[in-house]
Coordinates of C-alpha atoms in Angstrom, one line a residue:
M1 CA 11.2 20.6 30.7
V2 CA 8.9 22.9 28.8
D3 CA 6.4 21.2 26.4
V4 CA 7.0 22.0 22.7
A5 CA 4.5 22.0 19.9
L6 CA 6.1 20.2 17.0
S7 CA 5.5 21.7 13.6
K8 CA 6.6 20.9 10.0
D9 CA 5.3 22.1 6.6
N10 CA 5.0 19.8 3.6
I11 CA 6.9 20.2 0.4
A12 CA 4.3 21.2 -2.3
V13 CA 3.9 17.9 -4.2
N14 CA 0.8 15.8 -5.0
L15 CA 1.1 12.5 -3.0
V16 CA -0.7 9.4 -4.2
F17 CA -0.6 6.3 -2.1
I18 CA -1.2 2.9 -3.8
S19 CA -2.3 0.8 -0.9
G20 CA -4.0 -2.4 0.2
L21 CA -3.3 -5.6 2.2
T22 CA -0.1 -7.4 1.5
R23 CA -0.4 -9.3 -1.8
S24 CA -3.5 -7.3 -2.9
G25 CA -2.1 -6.3 -6.3
K26 CA -0.3 -3.0 -5.5
A27 CA 2.7 -4.0 -7.5
L28 CA 0.5 -4.4 -10.6
L29 CA -0.9 -0.9 -10.4
C30 CA 2.3 0.9 -9.4
P31 CA 4.1 0.9 -12.8
I32 CA 0.8 1.7 -14.6
V33 CA 0.4 4.9 -12.5
S34 CA 4.0 5.8 -13.0
S35 CA 3.4 5.7 -16.8
F36 CA 0.9 8.6 -16.6
S37 CA 1.7 12.2 -17.4
N38 CA 3.4 14.3 -14.7
V39 CA 3.9 11.3 -12.5
E40 CA 7.3 10.3 -10.9
K41 CA 8.5 6.8 -10.5
V42 CA 7.0 4.7 -7.7
N43 CA 8.6 5.0 -4.2
V44 CA 8.6 2.7 -1.2
N45 CA 9.6 3.7 2.3
F46 CA 9.3 0.9 4.8
F47 CA 10.7 3.1 7.6
L48 CA 8.0 5.7 7.1
E49 CA 5.3 3.0 7.2
Q50 CA 6.5 2.1 10.7
I51 CA 5.2 5.4 12.1
P52 CA 1.4 4.8 11.6
F53 CA 1.8 1.2 12.7
L54 CA 3.5 2.3 16.0
N55 CA 0.9 5.1 16.3
Y56 CA -1.8 2.4 16.2
L57 CA 0.0 0.6 19.1
N58 CA 0.0 3.9 21.1
S59 CA 3.8 3.8 21.0
I60 CA 4.0 7.2 19.2
P61 CA 1.5 10.0 19.9
D62 CA -0.4 11.7 17.1
E63 CA 1.6 14.9 17.1
T64 CA 4.9 13.1 17.0
A65 CA 3.7 10.8 14.3
I66 CA 2.5 13.6 12.1
Y67 CA 5.8 15.5 12.6
L68 CA 7.9 12.4 11.7
L69 CA 5.7 11.6 8.7
R70 CA 6.0 15.1 7.3
T71 CA 9.8 15.3 8.0
G72 CA 10.4 11.8 6.5
M73 CA 8.3 12.5 3.4
N74 CA 10.0 15.9 2.8
M75 CA 13.4 14.1 2.9
M76 CA 12.2 11.4 0.5
V77 CA 10.7 13.9 -2.0
Y78 CA 13.8 16.1 -1.9
D79 CA 16.2 13.1 -2.3
N80 CA 14.1 11.8 -5.2
A81 CA 14.2 15.2 -6.9
I82 CA 18.0 15.3 -6.9
G83 CA 18.5 11.6 -7.8
R84 CA 19.8 10.7 -4.3
N85 CA 19.1 7.1 -3.3
A86 CA 17.9 6.4 -6.8
N87 CA 17.4 2.6 -7.2
F88 CA 19.4 1.1 -10.1
R89 CA 18.5 -2.5 -9.4
P90 CA 17.0 -3.6 -12.7
D91 CA 14.3 -5.9 -11.4
D92 CA 13.0 -3.8 -8.4
Y93 CA 9.6 -2.1 -9.1
T94 CA 11.1 1.1 -7.7
S95 CA 14.0 1.0 -10.1
I96 CA 14.7 3.9 -12.4
W97 CA 14.8 1.3 -15.2
K98 CA 11.1 0.6 -14.6
Y99 CA 10.3 4.2 -15.2
R100 CA 9.4 5.5 -18.6
N101 CA 12.4 7.9 -18.7
P102 CA 15.3 6.6 -16.6
M103 CA 17.7 9.2 -18.0
E104 CA 15.6 11.9 -16.1
Y105 CA 16.8 10.4 -12.8
I106 CA 20.4 10.0 -14.0
Q107 CA 20.5 13.6 -15.1
R108 CA 19.3 14.7 -11.7
L109 CA 22.5 13.3 -10.2
F110 CA 24.5 16.1 -11.9
Q111 CA 22.2 19.0 -11.3
P112 CA 22.6 21.6 -8.4
D113 CA 20.8 20.9 -5.2
G114 CA 19.5 23.3 -2.6
D115 CA 16.5 25.6 -2.4
R116 CA 16.2 25.8 -6.2
V117 CA 15.0 22.1 -6.1
I118 CA 12.2 23.1 -3.6
R119 CA 11.1 26.0 -5.9
Q120 CA 11.1 23.6 -8.9
L121 CA 9.0 21.1 -7.0
D122 CA 6.6 23.9 -6.0
S123 CA 6.1 25.1 -9.6
K124 CA 5.8 21.7 -11.3
K125 CA 3.5 20.1 -8.7
K126 CA 4.5 16.6 -9.9
I127 CA 2.7 13.5 -8.6
I128 CA 4.7 11.3 -6.3
P129 CA 3.3 7.8 -6.1
M130 CA 4.1 5.7 -3.1
M131 CA 3.3 2.1 -2.4
I132 CA 2.2 1.5 1.2
H133 CA 0.7 -1.3 3.2
N134 CA -2.6 -1.1 5.1
G135 CA -3.0 2.5 4.3
L136 CA -6.8 2.6 4.6
W137 CA -6.5 1.1 8.1
H138 CA -4.2 4.0 9.1
A139 CA -5.8 6.6 6.8
E140 CA -6.7 9.0 9.6
I141 CA -3.1 9.7 10.7
W142 CA -1.9 9.7 7.0
F143 CA -4.6 12.3 6.1
Q144 CA -3.8 14.4 9.2
A145 CA -0.2 14.5 8.1
F146 CA -1.0 15.1 4.4
P147 CA -4.6 16.5 4.0
L148 CA -4.3 16.7 0.2
L149 CA -3.2 13.1 -0.2
K150 CA -5.0 10.8 -2.6
L151 CA -5.2 7.1 -1.8
I152 CA -5.9 4.2 -4.2
H153 CA -7.0 1.1 -2.3
M154 CA -6.5 -2.2 -4.2
Q155 CA -9.3 -4.6 -3.5
R156 CA -8.7 -8.3 -3.9
D157 CA -10.7 -11.5 -3.3
P158 CA -9.8 -12.6 0.3
A159 CA -9.4 -16.2 -0.9
E160 CA -6.7 -15.1 -3.4
I161 CA -4.9 -13.2 -0.6
V162 CA -5.1 -16.1 1.8
Y163 CA -3.7 -18.5 -0.9
S164 CA -0.9 -16.0 -1.7
W165 CA 0.0 -15.7 2.0
M166 CA -0.1 -19.5 2.3
G167 CA 2.5 -19.7 -0.5
K168 CA 4.7 -17.1 1.0
E169 CA 4.5 -18.8 4.4
Y170 CA 3.4 -15.6 6.3
D171 CA 3.5 -17.2 9.7
E172 CA 5.3 -16.7 13.0
K173 CA 8.7 -17.5 11.5
F174 CA 8.2 -14.9 8.8
F175 CA 7.4 -12.1 11.2
S176 CA 10.4 -12.9 13.4
N177 CA 12.7 -12.7 10.4
I178 CA 15.0 -9.7 10.7
R179 CA 14.1 -8.7 7.1
S180 CA 10.4 -8.4 7.9
S181 CA 9.2 -4.8 8.1
T182 CA 6.1 -5.7 10.1
P183 CA 6.3 -4.3 13.7
T184 CA 6.4 -7.0 16.4
Y185 CA 6.0 -7.0 20.1
F186 CA 6.3 -9.4 23.0
Y187 CA 3.2 -10.5 24.9
D188 CA 3.3 -13.2 27.6
G189 CA 6.8 -14.2 26.4
K190 CA 5.9 -14.7 22.8
L191 CA 6.4 -12.5 19.7
Y192 CA 3.4 -11.1 17.8
P193 CA 2.9 -9.0 14.7
Y194 CA 1.3 -5.6 15.4
F195 CA -2.0 -6.6 13.9
A196 CA -2.5 -9.3 16.5
S197 CA -2.9 -6.6 19.1
G198 CA -6.1 -7.2 21.1
W199 CA -6.6 -10.8 20.1
E200 CA -3.4 -12.4 21.2
E201 CA -5.0 -15.4 22.8
Q202 CA -6.9 -16.4 19.6
Y203 CA -3.8 -15.7 17.5
R204 CA -1.7 -18.1 19.7
E205 CA -4.3 -20.8 19.6
C206 CA -4.6 -21.1 15.9
H207 CA -1.8 -22.2 13.5
G208 CA -1.0 -22.5 9.8
I209 CA -3.7 -21.6 7.3
D210 CA -6.2 -21.0 10.1
R211 CA -4.0 -18.3 11.6
I212 CA -3.6 -16.7 8.1
I213 CA -7.3 -16.6 7.6
H214 CA -7.9 -15.0 11.0
M215 CA -5.1 -12.4 10.3
I216 CA -6.7 -11.5 6.9
Y217 CA -10.2 -11.3 8.6
R218 CA -8.9 -8.9 11.3
I219 CA -6.9 -6.7 8.9
R220 CA -9.9 -6.4 6.5
K221 CA -12.1 -5.6 9.5
Y222 CA -9.7 -2.8 10.7
H223 CA -9.6 -1.4 7.2
Q224 CA -13.4 -1.3 6.9
E225 CA -14.0 0.2 10.4
N226 CA -11.4 2.9 9.9
Y227 CA -12.6 3.8 6.4
E228 CA -16.1 4.3 7.7
K229 CA -14.8 6.6 10.5
L230 CA -13.1 8.9 8.0
D231 CA -14.4 12.4 7.4
S232 CA -16.4 12.7 4.2
N233 CA -13.8 15.0 2.7
Y234 CA -11.2 12.4 3.1
K235 CA -13.4 9.6 1.8
Q236 CA -13.6 11.6 -1.5
R237 CA -9.9 11.3 -1.7
V238 CA -10.0 7.5 -1.7
L239 CA -10.5 5.4 -4.8
F240 CA -11.3 1.7 -4.7
V241 CA -9.9 -0.4 -7.5
R242 CA -10.6 -4.1 -7.8
H243 CA -7.6 -6.2 -8.8
K244 CA -9.7 -8.6 -11.0
S245 CA -11.4 -5.7 -12.7
L246 CA -8.1 -4.0 -13.4
L247 CA -6.9 -7.2 -15.1
T248 CA -10.0 -7.9 -17.2
E249 CA -11.4 -4.4 -17.8
T250 CA -8.2 -2.5 -18.0
E251 CA -9.3 0.5 -20.1
K252 CA -12.4 1.1 -18.0
N253 CA -10.2 1.3 -14.9
L254 CA -7.6 3.4 -16.5
S255 CA -10.2 6.0 -17.3
I256 CA -11.4 6.1 -13.7
I257 CA -7.9 6.2 -12.3
T258 CA -6.6 9.0 -14.6
E259 CA -9.7 11.1 -13.9
F260 CA -9.2 10.6 -10.1
L261 CA -5.6 11.7 -10.4
G262 CA -6.2 14.5 -13.0
V263 CA -3.6 13.0 -15.4
N264 CA -3.5 11.3 -18.8
P265 CA -2.0 8.1 -20.1
T266 CA 1.2 8.5 -22.2
D267 CA 2.6 6.6 -25.1
D268 CA 4.5 4.5 -22.5
T269 CA 1.3 3.4 -20.8
A270 CA 0.5 0.9 -23.5
D271 CA 4.0 -0.6 -23.2
I272 CA 3.6 -1.0 -19.4
L273 CA 0.2 -2.6 -19.9
A274 CA 1.7 -5.1 -22.3
Q275 CA 4.5 -5.9 -19.7
E276 CA 1.9 -6.4 -17.0
N277 CA -0.2 -8.6 -19.4
C278 CA -3.3 -6.3 -19.1
P279 CA -6.0 -7.0 -20.0
R280 CA -6.0 -10.8 -19.5
D281 CA -8.4 -13.6 -18.8
I282 CA -8.9 -15.0 -15.4
S283 CA -9.0 -18.8 -15.0
V284 CA -12.1 -20.0 -13.1
E285 CA -10.6 -23.4 -12.8
E286 CA -7.4 -22.0 -11.2
R287 CA -9.4 -20.2 -8.6
R288 CA -11.3 -23.5 -7.8
T289 CA -8.0 -25.2 -7.3
K290 CA -6.8 -22.5 -4.9
I291 CA -10.1 -22.8 -2.9
K292 CA -9.7 -26.5 -2.7
A293 CA -6.1 -26.3 -1.5
I294 CA -7.1 -23.9 1.3
K295 CA -10.1 -26.1 2.3
E296 CA -7.8 -29.1 2.6
K297 CA -5.6 -27.4 5.2
A298 CA -8.1 -25.2 7.1
S299 CA -10.5 -26.2 9.9
I300 CA -14.2 -26.3 8.9
E301 CA -15.0 -23.3 11.1
T302 CA -12.2 -21.2 9.7
F303 CA -12.9 -22.1 6.1
E304 CA -16.5 -21.0 6.7
L305 CA -15.1 -17.6 8.0
L306 CA -13.1 -17.3 4.7
M307 CA -16.2 -18.1 2.6
D308 CA -18.2 -15.4 4.5
M309 CA -15.4 -12.9 3.7
V310 CA -15.6 -13.9 0.0
D311 CA -19.4 -13.5 -0.1
Q312 CA -19.1 -10.1 1.5
F313 CA -16.4 -9.1 -0.9
E314 CA -18.4 -10.1 -4.0
S315 CA -21.6 -8.5 -2.8
T316 CA -20.2 -5.1 -1.6
D317 CA -18.7 -2.5 -4.0
L318 CA -16.6 -0.9 -1.2
A319 CA -15.5 -4.2 0.4
I320 CA -11.8 -4.3 1.4

């Protein structure tokens, strides 16, 4: 069989990824970004996310991954433009009811489809925000597929993420659940999440909160290493936003984010900020309580690893 060179162009839109580790605060920023001028509602596509994950595991070669990402994104953007697959669930953060003008999506259901939609997308150059997981870790393949992509990485205190994972019980049972979108694979007869690749023995030996801390450590490490490998042109298309700062210094962060995206807040932005309770005070005592709860369940060595992560996070502006 003759080898073929896969090729697919992108629909002319401005993609913005809101990314970070699981439970890093992406859901806080998503509706805020959607409230800005010329920005669509937030989208999530767990199937598309599988492609960079499997590419990392060498299950999909780069050329195929790029082709699938572009094809899948084109389909998502087109469907979004004609109201197809619009989410009407009132409490989902991708719901049209969470958008500043839900009627815009309802009206699209009754408008003609076809090439006119592509021409309209090309002329309006609207911003399509999409929430993804571990985007900075897999930024190279994302940028290869979408060179003009902008990525906002949410930074959050590692202790806060560990505590949240502990509450959500992100353990072996969670990753084996059929509803989980985290890729899994078998190694030596046991099931592992994709981010355990390369350290399976250590993953298997630790349990409970210790395993969660080691998972967070590895995922942050992969993010940092792959960000540092990025071409300088791509690094300029990445914005780091601290979760705590967004909560407590909201206006300052809004100014930075809108400048990065080349948009403006709208009258709806203030309403969204009120719904998200921004700005707000952070309870120091509540954080102490969380740290204490983690310490009670973690081994001494693993708790020290977490505290090292916290120290690095607090002392480095571009920490993950």
